[in-house]
Short mmCIF file of C-alpha atoms and ligand atoms in Angstrom, two decimals:
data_model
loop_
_atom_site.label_atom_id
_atom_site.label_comp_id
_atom_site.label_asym_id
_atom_site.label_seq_id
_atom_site.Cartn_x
_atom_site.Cartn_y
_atom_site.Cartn_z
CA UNK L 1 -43.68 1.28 -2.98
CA UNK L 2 -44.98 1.89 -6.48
CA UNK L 3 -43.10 4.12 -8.51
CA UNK L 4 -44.51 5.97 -11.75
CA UNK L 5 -42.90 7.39 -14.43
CA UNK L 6 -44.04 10.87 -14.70
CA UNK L 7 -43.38 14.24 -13.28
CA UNK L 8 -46.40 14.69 -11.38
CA UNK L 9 -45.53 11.79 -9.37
CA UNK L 10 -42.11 12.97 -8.59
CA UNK L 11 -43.15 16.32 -7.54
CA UNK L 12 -46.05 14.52 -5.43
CA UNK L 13 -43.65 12.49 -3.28
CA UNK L 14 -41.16 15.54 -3.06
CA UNK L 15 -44.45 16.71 -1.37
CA UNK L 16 -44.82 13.75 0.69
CA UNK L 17 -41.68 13.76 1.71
CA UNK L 18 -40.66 13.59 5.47
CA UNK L 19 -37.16 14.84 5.19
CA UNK L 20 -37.92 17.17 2.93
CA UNK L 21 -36.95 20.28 5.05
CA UNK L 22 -33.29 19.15 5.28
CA UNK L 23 -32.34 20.51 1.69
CA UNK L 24 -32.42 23.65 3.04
CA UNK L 25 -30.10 23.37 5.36
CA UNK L 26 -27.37 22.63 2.94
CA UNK L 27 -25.74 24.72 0.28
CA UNK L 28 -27.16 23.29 -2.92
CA UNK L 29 -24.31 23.94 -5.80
CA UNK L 30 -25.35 26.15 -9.15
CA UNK L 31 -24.24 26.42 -12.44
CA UNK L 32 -22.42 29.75 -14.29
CA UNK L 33 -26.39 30.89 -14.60
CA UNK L 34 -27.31 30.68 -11.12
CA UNK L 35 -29.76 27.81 -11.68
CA UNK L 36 -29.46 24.48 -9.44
CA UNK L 37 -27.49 21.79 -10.95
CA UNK L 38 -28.51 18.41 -10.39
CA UNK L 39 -25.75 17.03 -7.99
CA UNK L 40 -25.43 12.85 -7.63
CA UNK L 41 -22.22 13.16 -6.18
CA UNK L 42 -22.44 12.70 -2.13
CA UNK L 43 -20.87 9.27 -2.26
CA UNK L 44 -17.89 11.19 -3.61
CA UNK L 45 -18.35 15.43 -1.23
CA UNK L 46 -21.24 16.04 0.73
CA UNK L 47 -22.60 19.33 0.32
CA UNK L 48 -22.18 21.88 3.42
CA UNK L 49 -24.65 22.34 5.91
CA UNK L 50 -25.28 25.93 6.09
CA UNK L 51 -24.49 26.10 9.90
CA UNK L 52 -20.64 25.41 8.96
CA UNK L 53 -19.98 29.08 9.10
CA UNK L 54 -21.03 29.67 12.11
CA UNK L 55 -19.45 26.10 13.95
CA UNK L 56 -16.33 27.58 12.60
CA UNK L 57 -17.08 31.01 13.16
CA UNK L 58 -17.09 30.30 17.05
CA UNK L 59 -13.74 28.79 16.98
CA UNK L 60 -11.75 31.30 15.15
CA UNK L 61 -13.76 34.08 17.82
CA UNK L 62 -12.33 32.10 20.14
CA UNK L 63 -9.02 31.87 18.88
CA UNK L 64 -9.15 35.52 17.89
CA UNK L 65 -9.81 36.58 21.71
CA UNK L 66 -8.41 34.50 23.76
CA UNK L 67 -5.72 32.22 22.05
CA UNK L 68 -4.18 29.31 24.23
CA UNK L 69 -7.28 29.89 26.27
CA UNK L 70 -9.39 28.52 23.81
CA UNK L 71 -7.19 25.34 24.43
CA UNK L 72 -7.78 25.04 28.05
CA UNK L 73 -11.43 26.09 27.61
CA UNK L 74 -12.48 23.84 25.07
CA UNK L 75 -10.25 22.41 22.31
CA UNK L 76 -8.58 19.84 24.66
CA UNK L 77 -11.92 17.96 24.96
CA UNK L 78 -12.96 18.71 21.23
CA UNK L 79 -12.97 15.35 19.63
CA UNK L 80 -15.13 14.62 22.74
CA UNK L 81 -18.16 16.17 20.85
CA UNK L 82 -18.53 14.05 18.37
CA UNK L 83 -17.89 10.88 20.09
CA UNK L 84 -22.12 10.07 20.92
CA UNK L 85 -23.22 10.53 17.35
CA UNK L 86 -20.22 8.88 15.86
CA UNK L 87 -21.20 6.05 17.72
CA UNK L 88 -24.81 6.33 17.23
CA UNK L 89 -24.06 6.42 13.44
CA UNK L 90 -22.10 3.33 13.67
CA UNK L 91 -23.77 1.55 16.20
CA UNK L 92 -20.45 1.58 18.63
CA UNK L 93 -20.30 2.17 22.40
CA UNK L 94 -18.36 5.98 22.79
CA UNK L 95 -15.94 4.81 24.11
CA UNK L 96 -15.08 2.58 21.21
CA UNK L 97 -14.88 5.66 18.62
CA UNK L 98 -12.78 8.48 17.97
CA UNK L 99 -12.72 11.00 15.12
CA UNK L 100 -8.89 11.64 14.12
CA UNK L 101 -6.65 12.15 11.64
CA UNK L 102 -7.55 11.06 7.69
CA UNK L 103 -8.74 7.94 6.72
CA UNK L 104 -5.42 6.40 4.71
CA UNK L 105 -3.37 7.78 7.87
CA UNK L 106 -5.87 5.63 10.32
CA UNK L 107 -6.33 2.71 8.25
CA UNK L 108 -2.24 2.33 8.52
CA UNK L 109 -2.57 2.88 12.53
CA UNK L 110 -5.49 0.33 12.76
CA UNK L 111 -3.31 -2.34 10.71
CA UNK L 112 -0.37 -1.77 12.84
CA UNK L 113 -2.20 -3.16 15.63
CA UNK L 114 -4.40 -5.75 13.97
CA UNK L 115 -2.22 -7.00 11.64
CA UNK L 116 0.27 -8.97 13.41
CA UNK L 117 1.83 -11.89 11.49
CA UNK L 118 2.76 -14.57 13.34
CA UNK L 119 4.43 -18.07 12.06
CA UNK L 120 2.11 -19.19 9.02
CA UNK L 121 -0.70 -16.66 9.93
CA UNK L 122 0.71 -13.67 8.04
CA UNK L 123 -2.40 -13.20 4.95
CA UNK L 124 -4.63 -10.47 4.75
CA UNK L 125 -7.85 -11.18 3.16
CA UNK L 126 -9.38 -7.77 0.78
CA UNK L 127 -11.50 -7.51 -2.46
CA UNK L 128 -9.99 -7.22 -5.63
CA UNK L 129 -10.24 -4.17 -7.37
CA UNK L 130 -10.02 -2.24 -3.72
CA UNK L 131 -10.01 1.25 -3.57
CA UNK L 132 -6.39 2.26 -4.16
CA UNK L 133 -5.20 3.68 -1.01
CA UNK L 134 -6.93 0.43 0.59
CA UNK L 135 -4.66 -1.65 -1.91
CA UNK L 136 -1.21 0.55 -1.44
CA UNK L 137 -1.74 0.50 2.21
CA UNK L 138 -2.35 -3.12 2.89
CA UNK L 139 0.89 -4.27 0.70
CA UNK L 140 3.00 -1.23 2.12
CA UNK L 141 1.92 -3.06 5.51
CA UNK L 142 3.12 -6.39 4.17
CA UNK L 143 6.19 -5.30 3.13
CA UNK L 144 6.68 -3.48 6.23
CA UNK L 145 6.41 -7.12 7.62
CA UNK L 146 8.95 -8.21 5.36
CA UNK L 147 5.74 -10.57 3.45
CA UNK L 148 5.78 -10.84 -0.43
CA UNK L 149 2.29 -9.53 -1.84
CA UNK L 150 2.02 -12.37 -4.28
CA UNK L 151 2.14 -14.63 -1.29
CA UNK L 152 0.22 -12.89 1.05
CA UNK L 153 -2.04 -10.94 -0.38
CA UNK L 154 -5.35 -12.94 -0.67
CA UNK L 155 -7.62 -10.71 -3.50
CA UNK L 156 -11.63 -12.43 -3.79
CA UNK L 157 -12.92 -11.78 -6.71
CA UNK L 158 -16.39 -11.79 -8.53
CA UNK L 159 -16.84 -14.77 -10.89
CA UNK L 160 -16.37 -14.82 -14.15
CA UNK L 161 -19.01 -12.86 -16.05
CA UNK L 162 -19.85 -11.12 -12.53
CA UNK L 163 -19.52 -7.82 -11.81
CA UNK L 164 -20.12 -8.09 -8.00
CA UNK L 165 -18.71 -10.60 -5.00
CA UNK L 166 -20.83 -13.22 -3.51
CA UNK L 167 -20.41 -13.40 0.24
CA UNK L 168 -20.60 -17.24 -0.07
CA UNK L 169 -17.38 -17.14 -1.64
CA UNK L 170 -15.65 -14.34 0.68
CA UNK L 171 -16.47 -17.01 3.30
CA UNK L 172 -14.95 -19.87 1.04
CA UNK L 173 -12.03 -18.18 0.96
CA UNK L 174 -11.53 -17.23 4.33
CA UNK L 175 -12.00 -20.99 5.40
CA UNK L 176 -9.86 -22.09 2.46
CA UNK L 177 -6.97 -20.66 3.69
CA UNK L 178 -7.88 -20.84 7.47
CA UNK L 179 -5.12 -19.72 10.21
CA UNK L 180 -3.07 -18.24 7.59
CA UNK L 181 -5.14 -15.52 7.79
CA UNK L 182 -3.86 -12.95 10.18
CA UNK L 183 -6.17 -9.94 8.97
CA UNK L 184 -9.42 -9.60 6.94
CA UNK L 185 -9.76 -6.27 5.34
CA UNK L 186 -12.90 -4.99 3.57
CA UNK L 187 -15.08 -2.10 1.82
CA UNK L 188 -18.39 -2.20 3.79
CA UNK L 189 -19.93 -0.81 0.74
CA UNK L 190 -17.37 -1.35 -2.51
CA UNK L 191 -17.38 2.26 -3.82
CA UNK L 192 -17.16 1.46 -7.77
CA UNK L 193 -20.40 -1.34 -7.66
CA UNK L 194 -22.39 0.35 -4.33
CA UNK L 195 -22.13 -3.65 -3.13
CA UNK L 196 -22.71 -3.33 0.16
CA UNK L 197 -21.21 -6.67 2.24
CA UNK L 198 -22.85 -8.77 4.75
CA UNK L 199 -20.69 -7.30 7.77
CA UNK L 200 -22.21 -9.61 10.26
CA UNK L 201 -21.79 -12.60 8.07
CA UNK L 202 -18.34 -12.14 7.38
CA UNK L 203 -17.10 -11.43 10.77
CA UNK L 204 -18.51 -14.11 11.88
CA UNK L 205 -16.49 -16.28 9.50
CA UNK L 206 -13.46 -14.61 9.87
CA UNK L 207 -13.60 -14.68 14.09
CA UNK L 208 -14.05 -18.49 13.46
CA UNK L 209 -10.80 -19.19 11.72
CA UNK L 210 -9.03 -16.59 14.47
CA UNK L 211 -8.80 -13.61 12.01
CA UNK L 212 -9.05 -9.91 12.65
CA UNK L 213 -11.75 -9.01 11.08
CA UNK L 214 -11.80 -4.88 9.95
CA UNK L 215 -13.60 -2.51 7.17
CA UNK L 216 -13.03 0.28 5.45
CA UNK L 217 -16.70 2.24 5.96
CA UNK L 218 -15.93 5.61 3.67
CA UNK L 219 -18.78 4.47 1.74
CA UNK L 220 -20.80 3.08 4.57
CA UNK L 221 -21.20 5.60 7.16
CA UNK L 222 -24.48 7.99 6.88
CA UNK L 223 -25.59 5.62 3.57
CA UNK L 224 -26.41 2.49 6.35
CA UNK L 225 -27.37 2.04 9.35
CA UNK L 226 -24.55 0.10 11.14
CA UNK L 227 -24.29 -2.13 14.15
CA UNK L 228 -20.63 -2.70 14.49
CA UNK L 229 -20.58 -3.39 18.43
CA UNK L 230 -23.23 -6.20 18.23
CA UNK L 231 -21.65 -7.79 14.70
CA UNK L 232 -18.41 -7.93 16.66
CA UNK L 233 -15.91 -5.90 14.46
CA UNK L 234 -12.36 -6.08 15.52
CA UNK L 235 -11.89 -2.33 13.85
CA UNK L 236 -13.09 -0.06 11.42
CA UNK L 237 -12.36 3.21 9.32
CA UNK L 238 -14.56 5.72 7.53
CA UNK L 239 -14.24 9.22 5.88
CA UNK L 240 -16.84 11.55 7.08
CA UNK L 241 -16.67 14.22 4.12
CA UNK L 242 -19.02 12.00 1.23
CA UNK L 243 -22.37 10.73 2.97
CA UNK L 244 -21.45 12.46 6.26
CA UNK L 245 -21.14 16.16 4.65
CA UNK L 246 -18.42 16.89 7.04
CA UNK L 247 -16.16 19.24 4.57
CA UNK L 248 -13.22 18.18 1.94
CA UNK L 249 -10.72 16.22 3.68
CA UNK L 250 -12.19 16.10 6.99
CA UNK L 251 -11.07 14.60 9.64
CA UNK L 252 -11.89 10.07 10.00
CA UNK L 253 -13.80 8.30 12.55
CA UNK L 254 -12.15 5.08 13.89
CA UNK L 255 -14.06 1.84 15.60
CA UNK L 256 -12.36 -0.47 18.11
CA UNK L 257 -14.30 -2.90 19.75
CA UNK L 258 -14.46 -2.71 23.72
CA UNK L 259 -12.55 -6.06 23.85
CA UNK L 260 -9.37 -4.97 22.88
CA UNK L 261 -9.63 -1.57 25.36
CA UNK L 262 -6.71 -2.76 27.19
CA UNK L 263 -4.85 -3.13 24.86
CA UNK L 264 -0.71 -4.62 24.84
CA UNK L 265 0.01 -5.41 21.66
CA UNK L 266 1.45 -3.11 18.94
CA UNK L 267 0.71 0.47 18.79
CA UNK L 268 1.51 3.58 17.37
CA UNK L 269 1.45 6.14 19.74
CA UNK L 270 1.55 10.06 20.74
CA UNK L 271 0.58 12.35 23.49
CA UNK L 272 -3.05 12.57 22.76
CA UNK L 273 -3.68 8.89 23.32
CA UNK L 274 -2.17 9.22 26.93
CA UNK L 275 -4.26 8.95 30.12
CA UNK L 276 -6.17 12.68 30.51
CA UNK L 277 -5.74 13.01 34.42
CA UNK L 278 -1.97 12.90 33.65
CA UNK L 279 -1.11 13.81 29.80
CA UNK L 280 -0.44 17.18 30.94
CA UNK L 281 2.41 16.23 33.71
CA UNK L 282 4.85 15.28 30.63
CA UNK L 283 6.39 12.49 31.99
CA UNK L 284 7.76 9.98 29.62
CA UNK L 285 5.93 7.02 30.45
CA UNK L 286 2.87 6.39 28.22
CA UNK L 287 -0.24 5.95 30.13
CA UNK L 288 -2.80 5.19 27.07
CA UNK L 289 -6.55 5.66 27.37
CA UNK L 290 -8.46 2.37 28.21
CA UNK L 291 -10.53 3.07 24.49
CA UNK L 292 -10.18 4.24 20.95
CA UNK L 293 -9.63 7.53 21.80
CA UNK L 294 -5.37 5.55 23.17
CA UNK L 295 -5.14 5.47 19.29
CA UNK L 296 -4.92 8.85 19.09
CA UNK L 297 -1.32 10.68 18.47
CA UNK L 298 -1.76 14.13 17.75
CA UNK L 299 -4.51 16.86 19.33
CA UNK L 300 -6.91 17.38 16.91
CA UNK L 301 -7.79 19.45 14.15
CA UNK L 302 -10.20 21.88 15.46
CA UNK L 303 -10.87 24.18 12.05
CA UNK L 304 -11.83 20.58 10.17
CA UNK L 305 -13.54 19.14 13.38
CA UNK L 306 -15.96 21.97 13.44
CA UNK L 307 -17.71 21.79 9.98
CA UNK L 308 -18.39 17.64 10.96
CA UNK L 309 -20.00 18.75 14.43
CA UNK L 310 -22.24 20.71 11.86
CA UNK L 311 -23.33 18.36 10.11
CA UNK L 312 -23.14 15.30 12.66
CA UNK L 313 -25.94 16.70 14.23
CA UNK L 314 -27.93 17.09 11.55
CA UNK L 315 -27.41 13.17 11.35
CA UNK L 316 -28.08 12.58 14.63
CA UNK L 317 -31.29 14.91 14.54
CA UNK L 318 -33.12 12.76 11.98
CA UNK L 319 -31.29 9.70 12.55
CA UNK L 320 -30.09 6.49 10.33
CA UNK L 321 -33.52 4.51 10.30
CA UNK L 322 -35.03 7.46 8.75
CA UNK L 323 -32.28 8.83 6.54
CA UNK L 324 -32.16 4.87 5.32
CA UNK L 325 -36.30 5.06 4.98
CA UNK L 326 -36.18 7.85 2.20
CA UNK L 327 -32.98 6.45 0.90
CA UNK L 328 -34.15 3.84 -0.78
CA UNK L 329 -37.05 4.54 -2.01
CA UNK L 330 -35.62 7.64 -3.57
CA UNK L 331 -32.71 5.12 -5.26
CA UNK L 332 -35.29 3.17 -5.44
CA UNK L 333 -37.04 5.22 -8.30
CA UNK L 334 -33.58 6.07 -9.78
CA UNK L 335 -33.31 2.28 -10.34
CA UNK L 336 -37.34 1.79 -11.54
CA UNK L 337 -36.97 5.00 -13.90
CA UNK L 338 -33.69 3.66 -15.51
CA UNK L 339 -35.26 0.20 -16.13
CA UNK L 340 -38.36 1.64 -17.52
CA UNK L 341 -36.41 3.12 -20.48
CA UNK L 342 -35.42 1.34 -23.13
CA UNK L 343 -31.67 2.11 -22.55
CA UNK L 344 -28.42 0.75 -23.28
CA UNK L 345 -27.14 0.71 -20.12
CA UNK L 346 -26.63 -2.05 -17.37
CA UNK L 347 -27.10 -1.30 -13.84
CA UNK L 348 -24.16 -3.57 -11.63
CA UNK L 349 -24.96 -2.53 -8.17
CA UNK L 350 -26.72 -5.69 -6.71
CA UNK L 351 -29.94 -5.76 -4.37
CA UNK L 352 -27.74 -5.17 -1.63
CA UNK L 353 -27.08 -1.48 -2.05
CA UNK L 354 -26.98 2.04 -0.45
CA UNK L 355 -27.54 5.24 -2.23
CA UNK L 356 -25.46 4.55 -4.93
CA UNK L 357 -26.47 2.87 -8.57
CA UNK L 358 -22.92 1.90 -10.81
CA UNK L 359 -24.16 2.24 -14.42
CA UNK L 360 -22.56 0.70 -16.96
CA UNK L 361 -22.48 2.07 -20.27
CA UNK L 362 -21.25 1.50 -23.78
CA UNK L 363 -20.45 4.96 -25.10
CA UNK L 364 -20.14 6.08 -21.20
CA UNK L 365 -17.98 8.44 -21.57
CA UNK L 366 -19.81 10.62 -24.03
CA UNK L 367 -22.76 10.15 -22.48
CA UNK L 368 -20.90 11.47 -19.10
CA UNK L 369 -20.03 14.51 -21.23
CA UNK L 370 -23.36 14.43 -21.95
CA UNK L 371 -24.98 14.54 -18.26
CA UNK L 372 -21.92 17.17 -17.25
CA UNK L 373 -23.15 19.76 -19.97
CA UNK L 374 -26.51 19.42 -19.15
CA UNK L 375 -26.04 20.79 -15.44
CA UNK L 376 -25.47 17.08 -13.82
CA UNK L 377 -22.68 16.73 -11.21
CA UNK L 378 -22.21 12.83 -11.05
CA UNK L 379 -18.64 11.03 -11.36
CA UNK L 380 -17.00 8.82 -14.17
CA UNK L 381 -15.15 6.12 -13.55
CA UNK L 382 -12.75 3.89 -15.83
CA UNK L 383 -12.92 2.21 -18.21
CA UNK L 384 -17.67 2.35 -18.39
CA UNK L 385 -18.76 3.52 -15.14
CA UNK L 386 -21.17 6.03 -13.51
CA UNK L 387 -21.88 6.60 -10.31
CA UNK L 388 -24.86 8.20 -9.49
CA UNK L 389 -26.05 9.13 -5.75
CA UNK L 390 -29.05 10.56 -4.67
CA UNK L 391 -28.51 11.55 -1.05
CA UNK L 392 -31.58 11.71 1.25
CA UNK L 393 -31.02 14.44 2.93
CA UNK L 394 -30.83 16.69 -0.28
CA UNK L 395 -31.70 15.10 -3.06
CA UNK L 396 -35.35 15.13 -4.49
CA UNK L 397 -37.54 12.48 -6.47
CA UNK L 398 -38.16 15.02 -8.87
CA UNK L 399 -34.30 15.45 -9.44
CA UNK L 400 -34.09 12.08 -9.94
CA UNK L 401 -37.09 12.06 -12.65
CA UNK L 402 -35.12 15.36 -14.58
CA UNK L 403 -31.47 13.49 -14.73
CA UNK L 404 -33.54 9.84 -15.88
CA UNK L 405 -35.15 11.93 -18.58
CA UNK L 406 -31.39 13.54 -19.33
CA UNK L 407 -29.82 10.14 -19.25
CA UNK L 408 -32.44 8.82 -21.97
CA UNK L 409 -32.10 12.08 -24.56
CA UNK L 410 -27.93 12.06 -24.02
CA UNK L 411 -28.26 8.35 -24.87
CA UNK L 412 -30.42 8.79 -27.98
CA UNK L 413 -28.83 11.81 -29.21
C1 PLP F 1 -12.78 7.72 -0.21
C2 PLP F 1 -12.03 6.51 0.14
C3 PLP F 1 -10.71 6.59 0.63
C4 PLP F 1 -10.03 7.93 0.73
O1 PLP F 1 -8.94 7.94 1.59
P1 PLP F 1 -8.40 9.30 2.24
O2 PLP F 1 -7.33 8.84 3.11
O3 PLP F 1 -9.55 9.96 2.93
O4 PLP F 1 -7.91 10.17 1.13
C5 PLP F 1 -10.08 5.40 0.98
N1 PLP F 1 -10.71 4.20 0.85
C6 PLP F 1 -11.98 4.11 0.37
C7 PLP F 1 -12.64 2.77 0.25
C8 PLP F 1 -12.66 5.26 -0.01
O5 PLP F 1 -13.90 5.16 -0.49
#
């Protein structure tokens, strides 16, 4: 596509625009004035679909009138709803998805069942500089293990003088330390660079040398279109309120591949991962479901559920081939406007990226200040970066154009 640096053209491909509808079906966030800020931050909260009031709405009615009813009725089967268009949005068979819980909390369950140490295969493989919670939980699981960190903690890093990693040497180091590796653990799309991995690539690799092989997909899901059936995933994890829109801490989707359905190995486990036809007898035997949903432990969160159903199927509506389409080219012109000003700021997301571009910036912190006084909603991140993301399902070229031309004065000024 060619991009051109002018207002006009903006406005002309707002025009253009095939998704351009869906903006209005989402609360777009003002200022004190009651004008429209510019908001870049999706990776980070989703803005609400404006049917959430009435998806809840229908579930406190219910409540409201008929109480335990509503249980019988409906709620039981809940986290049935948004099995199809999780797995849609994933590229996962239904049965091999289940929305429950938050992510951290699932991310722990997943690693309880696949990471199992055995005799010198006891590593688990992650990025350095993971998100925290990724970081805490995979040593916490260690530990729990009774494995020292420093020993067993296997960090890949970017080169020296690189900001990003090179999938070349993710694969290096899986088949440098071969069948030590019990688990590899990784950010589908690293959330401070925007790097989206080579899922398929690294699976691959890791299934060789006899690894699990999971990721983390918070910043993944609704930014990519996924296929983690056919690349052969062991497990996965995502959050569904930044790209997916689903509300502040809604509720996680989980991915376990059909082939470990029937399952024996280790497993945390409650009453909602037991056997439907019989959960309700209460006898103490645990009967789990042949699926992800036999991961579940508790019934599910219907009030947080609700506002994700909202926007799911807004997802599924327009789909991930499209929603990618617009995607980049509309982060496509946040990247050609940036590079067309004469700018002191490097961009480190690589090629391979989703919405997101990771600026870095000398006096980025002022210049943050800057953006946030001038009506901008974006996110700061230490020590230089930030993260801008233009979400294509409310974001507009001619946004993009207005916080370039923002970016340039607060860096002048
Ligand atoms: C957002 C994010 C989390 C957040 O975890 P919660 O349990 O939902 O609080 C964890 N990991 C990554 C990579 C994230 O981007």
């Amino acid at each position: 596509m060619k991009y051109e640096n002018s207002r006009p053209f903006a406005v002309a491909q707002d025009q253009l625009d095939p998704l351009r509808s869906y903006r209005d079906k989402f609360h777009y966030p003002k200022n004190d004035h009651d004008e429209e800020v510019l908001y870049f931050c999706g990776n980070s909260l989703g803005l609400q679909p404006k049917t959430v009031e009435t998806f809840i709405g229908k579930e406190l009615d219910l409540w409201k009138n008929k109480g335990v009813i509503g249980q019988q009725e409906r709620w039981i089967s809940f986290h049935e709803k948004l099995e199809p268009q999780s797995a849609k949005l994933v590229g996962a068979l239904s049965e091999e998805v289940v929305v429950m819980n938050a992510l951290t909390v699932n991310i722990h369950l997943l690693l309880i069942s696949f990471y199992q140490p055995k005799g010198n295969r006891h590593k688990i493989l992650i990025e350095k500089g993971a998100f925290p919670s990724d970081q805490y939980a995979v040593e916490s699981q260690l530990l729990l293990h009774g494995y020292d960190p420093e020993e067993s903690l296997i960090e890949v890093a970017p080169r020296d003088g690189e900001k990003v990693l090179r999938t070349q040497d993710i694969i290096s180091e899986i088949e440098r330390h071969g069948d030590t590796v019990a688990t590899i653990y990784l950010g589908g799309v690293n959330y401070l660079t925007g790097q989206v991995l080579d899922i398929e690539a690294i699976t691959i690799a890791g299934k060789e040398h006899g690894a699990m092989v999971g990721f983390n997909l918070a910043h993944s899901a609704g930014n990519l279109p996924l296929k983690l059936h056919d690349w052969n995933v062991d497990f996965a994890a995502w959050c569904t309120y930044k790209y997916l829109c689903g509300g502040p801490g809604a509720p996680s989707g989980i991915f376990i591949h059909k082939r470990h359905h029937s399952w024996s190995g280790p497993r945390l486990v409650g009453w909602w991962g037991h056997d439907k036809k019989t959960r309700f007898k209460m006898q103490p035997n645990f009967d789990p479901i042949q699926g992800a949903e036999g991961w579940q432990i508790s019934n599910a969160p219907i009030m947080g559920m609700a506002p994700l159903i909202a926007s799911m199927e807004i997802f599924d509506e327009i789909g991930m081939l499209k929603i990618r389409e617009k995607s980049k080219k509309l982060t496509g012109y946040l990247e050609f406007l940036i590079n067309n000003i004469d700018l002191d700021i490097s961009i480190i997301t690589p090629e391979n990226k989703g919405c997101q571009l990771s600026l870095v910036v000398n006096n980025g912190e002022q210049l943050f200040k800057y953006l946030s006084n001038n009506n901008v909603v974006c996110d700061w991140r230490e020590p230089d970066v930030i993260r801008i993301a233009p979400h294509p399902l409310y974001n507009r070229y001619s946004e993009v154009f207005e916080f370039v031309k923002l970016l340039d004065k607060g860096n002048s000024d």
